[in-house]
CSV table of C-alpha atoms in Angstrom, one decimal:
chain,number,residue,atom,x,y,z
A,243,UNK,CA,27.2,34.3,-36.8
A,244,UNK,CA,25.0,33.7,-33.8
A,245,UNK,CA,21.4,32.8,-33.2
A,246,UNK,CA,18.1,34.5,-33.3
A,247,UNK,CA,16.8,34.9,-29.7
A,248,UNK,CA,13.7,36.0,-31.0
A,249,UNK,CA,13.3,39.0,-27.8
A,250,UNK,CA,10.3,41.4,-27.9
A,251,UNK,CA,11.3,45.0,-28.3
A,252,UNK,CA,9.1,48.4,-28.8
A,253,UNK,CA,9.2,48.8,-33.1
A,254,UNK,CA,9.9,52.5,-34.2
A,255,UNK,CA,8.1,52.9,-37.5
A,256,UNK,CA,10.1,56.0,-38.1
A,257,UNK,CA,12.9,53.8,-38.5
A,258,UNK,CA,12.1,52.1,-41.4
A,259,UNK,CA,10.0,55.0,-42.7
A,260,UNK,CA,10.7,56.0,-46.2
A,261,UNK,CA,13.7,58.6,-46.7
A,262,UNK,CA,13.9,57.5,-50.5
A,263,UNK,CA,11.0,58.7,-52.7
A,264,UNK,CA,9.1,55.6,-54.0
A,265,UNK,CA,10.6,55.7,-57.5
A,266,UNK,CA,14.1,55.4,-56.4
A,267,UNK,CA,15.1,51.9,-56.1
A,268,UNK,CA,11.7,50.2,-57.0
A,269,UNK,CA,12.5,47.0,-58.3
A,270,UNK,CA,11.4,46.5,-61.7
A,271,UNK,CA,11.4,42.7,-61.7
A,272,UNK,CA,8.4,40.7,-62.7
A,273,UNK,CA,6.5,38.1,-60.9
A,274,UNK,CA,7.0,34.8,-62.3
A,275,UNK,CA,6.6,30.9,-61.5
A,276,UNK,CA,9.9,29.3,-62.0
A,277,UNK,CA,7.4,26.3,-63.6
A,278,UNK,CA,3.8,25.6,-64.7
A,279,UNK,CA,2.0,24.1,-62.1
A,280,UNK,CA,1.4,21.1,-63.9
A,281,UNK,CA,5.1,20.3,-63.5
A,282,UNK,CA,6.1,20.4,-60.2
A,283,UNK,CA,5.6,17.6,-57.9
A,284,UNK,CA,3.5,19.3,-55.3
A,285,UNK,CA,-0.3,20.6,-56.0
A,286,UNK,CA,-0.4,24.6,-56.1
A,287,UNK,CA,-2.2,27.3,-55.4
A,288,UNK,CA,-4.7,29.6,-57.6
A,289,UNK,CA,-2.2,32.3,-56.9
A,290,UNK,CA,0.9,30.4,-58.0
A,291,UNK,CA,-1.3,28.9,-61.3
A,292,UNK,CA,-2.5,32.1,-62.0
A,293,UNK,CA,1.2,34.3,-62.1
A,294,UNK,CA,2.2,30.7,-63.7
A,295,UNK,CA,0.1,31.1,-67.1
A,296,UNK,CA,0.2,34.8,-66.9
A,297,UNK,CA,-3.6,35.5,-65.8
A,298,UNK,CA,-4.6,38.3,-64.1
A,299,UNK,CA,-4.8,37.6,-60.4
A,300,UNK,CA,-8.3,37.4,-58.8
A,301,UNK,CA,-8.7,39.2,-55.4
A,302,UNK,CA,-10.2,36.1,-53.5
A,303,UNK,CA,-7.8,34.6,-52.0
A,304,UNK,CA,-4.9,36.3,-52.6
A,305,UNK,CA,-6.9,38.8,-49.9
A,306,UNK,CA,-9.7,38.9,-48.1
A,307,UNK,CA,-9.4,42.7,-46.6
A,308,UNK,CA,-7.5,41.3,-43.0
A,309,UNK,CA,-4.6,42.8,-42.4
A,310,UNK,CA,-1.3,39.7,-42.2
A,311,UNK,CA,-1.1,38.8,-38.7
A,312,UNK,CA,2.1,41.0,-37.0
A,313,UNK,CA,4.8,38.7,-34.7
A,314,UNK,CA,7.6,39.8,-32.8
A,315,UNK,CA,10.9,41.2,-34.8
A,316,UNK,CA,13.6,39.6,-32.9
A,317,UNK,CA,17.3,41.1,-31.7
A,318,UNK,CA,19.0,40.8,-35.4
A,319,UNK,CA,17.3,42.7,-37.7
A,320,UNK,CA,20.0,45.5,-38.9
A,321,UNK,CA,19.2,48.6,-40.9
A,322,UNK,CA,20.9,49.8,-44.1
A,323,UNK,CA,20.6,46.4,-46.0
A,324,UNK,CA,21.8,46.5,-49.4
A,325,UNK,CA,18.5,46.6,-52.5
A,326,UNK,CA,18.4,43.0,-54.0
A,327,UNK,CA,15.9,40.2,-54.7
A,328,UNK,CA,18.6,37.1,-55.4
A,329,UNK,CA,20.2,36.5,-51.4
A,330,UNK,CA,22.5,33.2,-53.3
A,331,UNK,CA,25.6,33.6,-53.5
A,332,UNK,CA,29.0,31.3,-54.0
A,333,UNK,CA,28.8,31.5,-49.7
A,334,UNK,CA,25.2,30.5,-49.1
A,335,UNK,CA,24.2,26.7,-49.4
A,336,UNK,CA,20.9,25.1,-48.6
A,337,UNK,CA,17.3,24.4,-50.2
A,338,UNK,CA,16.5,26.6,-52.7
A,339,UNK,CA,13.2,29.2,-52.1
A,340,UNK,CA,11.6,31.0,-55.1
A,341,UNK,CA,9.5,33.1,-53.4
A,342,UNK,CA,6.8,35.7,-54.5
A,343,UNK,CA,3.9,37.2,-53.8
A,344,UNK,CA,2.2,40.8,-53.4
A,345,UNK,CA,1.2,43.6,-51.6
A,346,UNK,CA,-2.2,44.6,-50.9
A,347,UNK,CA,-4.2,47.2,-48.7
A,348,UNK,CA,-7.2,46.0,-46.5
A,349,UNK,CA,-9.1,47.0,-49.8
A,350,UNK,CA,-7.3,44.1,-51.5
A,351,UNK,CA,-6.2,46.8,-54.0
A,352,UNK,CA,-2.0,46.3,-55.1
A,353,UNK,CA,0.7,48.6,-53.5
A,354,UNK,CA,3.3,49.6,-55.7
A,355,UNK,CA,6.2,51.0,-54.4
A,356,UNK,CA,6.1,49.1,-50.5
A,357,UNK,CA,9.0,48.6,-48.8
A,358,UNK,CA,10.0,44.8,-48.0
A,359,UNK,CA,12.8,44.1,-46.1
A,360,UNK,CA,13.6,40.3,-45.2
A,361,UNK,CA,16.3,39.0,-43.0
A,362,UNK,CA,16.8,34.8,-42.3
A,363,UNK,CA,19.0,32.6,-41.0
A,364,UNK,CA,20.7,30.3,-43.3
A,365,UNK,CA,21.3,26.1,-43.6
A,366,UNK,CA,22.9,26.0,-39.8
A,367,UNK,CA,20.6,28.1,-38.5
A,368,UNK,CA,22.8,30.9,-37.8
A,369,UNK,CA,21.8,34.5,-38.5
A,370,UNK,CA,24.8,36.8,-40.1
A,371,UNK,CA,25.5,39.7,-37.7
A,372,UNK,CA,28.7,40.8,-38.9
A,373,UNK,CA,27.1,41.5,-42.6
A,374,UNK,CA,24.4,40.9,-44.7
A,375,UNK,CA,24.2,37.2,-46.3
A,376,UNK,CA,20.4,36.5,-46.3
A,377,UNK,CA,19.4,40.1,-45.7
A,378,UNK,CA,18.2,42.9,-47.9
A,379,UNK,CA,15.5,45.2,-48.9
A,380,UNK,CA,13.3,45.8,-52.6
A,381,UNK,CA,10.3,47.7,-53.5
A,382,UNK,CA,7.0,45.9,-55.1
A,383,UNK,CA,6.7,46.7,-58.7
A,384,UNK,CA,4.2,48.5,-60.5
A,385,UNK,CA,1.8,45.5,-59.9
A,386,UNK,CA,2.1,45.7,-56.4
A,387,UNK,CA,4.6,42.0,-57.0
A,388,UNK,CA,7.8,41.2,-55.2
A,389,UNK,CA,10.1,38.4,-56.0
A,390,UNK,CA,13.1,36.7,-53.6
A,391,UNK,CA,15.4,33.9,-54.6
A,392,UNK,CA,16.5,32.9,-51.7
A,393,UNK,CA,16.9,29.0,-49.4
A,394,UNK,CA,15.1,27.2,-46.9
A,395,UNK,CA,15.9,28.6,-43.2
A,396,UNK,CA,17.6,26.0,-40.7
A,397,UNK,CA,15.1,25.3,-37.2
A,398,UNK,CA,17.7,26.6,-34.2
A,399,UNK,CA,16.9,26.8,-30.0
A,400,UNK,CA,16.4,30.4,-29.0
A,401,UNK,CA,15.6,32.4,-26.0
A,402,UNK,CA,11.9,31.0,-26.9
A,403,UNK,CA,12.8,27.5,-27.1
A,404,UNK,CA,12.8,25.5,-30.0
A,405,UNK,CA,12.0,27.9,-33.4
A,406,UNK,CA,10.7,26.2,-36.4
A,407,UNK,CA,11.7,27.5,-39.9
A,408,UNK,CA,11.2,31.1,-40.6
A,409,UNK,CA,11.8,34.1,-42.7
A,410,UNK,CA,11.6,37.5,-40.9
A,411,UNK,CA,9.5,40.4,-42.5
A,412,UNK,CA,8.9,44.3,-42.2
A,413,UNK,CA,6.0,45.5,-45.2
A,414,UNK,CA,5.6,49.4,-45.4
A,415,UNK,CA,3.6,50.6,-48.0
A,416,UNK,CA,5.0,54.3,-48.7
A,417,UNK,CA,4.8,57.1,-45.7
A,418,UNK,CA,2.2,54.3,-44.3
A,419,UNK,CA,3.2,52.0,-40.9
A,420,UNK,CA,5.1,49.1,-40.6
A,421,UNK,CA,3.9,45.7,-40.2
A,422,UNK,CA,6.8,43.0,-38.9
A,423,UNK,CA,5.8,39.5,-39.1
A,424,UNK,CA,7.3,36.2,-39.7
A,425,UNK,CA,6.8,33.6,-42.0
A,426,UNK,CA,6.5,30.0,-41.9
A,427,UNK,CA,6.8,26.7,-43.9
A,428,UNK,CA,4.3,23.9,-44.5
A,429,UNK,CA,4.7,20.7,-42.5
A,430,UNK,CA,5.6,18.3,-45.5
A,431,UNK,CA,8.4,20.9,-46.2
A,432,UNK,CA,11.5,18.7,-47.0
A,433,UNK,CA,14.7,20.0,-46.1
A,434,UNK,CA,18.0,19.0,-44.2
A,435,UNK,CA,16.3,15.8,-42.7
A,436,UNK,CA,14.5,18.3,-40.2
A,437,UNK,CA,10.7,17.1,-39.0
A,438,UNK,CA,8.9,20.4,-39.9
A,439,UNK,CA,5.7,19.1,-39.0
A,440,UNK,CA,7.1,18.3,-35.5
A,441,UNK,CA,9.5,21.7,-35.5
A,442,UNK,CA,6.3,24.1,-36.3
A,443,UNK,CA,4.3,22.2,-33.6
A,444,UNK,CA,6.6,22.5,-30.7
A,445,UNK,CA,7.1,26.5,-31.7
A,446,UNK,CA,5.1,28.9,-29.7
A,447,UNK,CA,5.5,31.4,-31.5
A,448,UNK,CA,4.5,30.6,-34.9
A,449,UNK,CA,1.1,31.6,-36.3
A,450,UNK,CA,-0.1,29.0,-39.2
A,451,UNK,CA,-1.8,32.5,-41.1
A,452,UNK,CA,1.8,33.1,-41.9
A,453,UNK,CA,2.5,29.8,-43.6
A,454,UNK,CA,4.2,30.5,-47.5
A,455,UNK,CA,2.3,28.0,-49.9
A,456,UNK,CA,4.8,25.7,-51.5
A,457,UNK,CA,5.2,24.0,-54.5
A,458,UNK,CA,7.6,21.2,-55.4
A,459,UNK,CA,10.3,20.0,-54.6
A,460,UNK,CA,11.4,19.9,-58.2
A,461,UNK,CA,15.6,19.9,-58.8
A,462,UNK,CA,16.2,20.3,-54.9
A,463,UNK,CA,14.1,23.5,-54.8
A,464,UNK,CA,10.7,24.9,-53.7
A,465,UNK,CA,8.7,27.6,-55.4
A,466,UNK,CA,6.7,29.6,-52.8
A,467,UNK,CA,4.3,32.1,-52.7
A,468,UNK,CA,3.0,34.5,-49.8
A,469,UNK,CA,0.5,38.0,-50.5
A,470,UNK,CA,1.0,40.6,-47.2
A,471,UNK,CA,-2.2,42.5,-46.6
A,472,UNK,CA,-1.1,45.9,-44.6
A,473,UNK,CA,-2.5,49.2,-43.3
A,474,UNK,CA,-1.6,52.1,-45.4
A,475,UNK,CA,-2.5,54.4,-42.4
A,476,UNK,CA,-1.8,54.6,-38.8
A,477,UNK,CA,-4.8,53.6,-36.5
């Protein structure tokens, strides 16, 4: 385990470029709120209401046609991660994350078939660099939906200081470029005692564009929900 130092570096899009076709792997799991708005003890968002009572989703404002703000990728990402949407298992411990969302292009039309690959640190704020606990890849569904169970990040001090919460992100929709972001959590997030108001306030790297809209907590957990908006073509 070790920390995230958060260094820029030059991004090769031909790394993560597709090598599969899009139909092998693509996750077939549906997009689902773990529980009706009216339950959970934080307000939530059209989106989140919406996939909660099964209604179609409206374009406005899941997108409005600007591409998701990119951010640095950091030392740790690491290719070859295995295909999975759960990341808990009997080793990982912390706040629980449903988190879902989709993919658009700047049209604010789905992308089935993108390539998401997410890679966190976990409770401690350590990042795994001798395997993969809270890393892996899927492929947005036929709706252009992915899904990730997954926990809370831990803040940690990097090469940039002091980083709040975050989830690290690459979005490819197929044979199209890759956007790497990160994202970020609301500032009445509660989880491991930590100030996140006071955490996402004293990072200088976080963009509030890339904040993940929560709902809860309800049993110790949050339900989250993010939509990327990428390019589907080099400019």
């Amino acid at each position: 385990m070790r920390h995230d130092h958060d260094a820029d570096g030059e991004h090769t899009s031909s790394r993560r470029a597709f090598i599969r076709t899009t139909s092998v792997g693509m996750t077939a799991a549906l997009v689902a709120t773990s529980a009706a708005g009216a339950s959970l003890a934080a307000p939530v968002s059209p989106v989140q209401e919406a996939r909660a009572a099964g209604r179609p989703l409206a374009v406005t404002p899941a997108c409005d046609g600007h591409e998701t703000p990119a951010a640095t990728e950091g030392p740790l990402f690491k290719p070859q991660s295995p295909e999975r949407t759960d990341f808990i298992t009997p080793a990982v411990s912390g706040v629980r994350l449903d988190l879902s969302g989709i993919v658009y292009d700047t049209a604010c039309k789905p992308l089935p078939g993108s390539l998401i690959e997410f890679w966190q640190c976990d409770q401690n704020g350590d990042y795994d660099t001798a395997g993969f606990s809270l890393r892996g890849h899927q492929y947005t569904n036929s709706r252009g939906a992915f899904r990730l169970r997954t926990i809370i990040p831990r803040d940690y001090w990097g090469r940039w200081g002091k980083r709040a919460p975050h989830i690290h992100t690459q979005v490819q929709a197929p044979g199209g470029p890759v956007l790497v972001t990160q994202l970020y959590f609301p500032d009445d997030t509660q989880a491991y005692g930590r100030d996140f108001a006071e955490l996402n306030a004293s990072d200088r790297l976080l963009n509030r564009a890339c904040t993940i809209t929560l709902a809860g907590p309800q049993g110790g957990g949050y339900t989250g929900a993010f939509d990327f908006v990428i390019q589907t073509t080099a400019t």
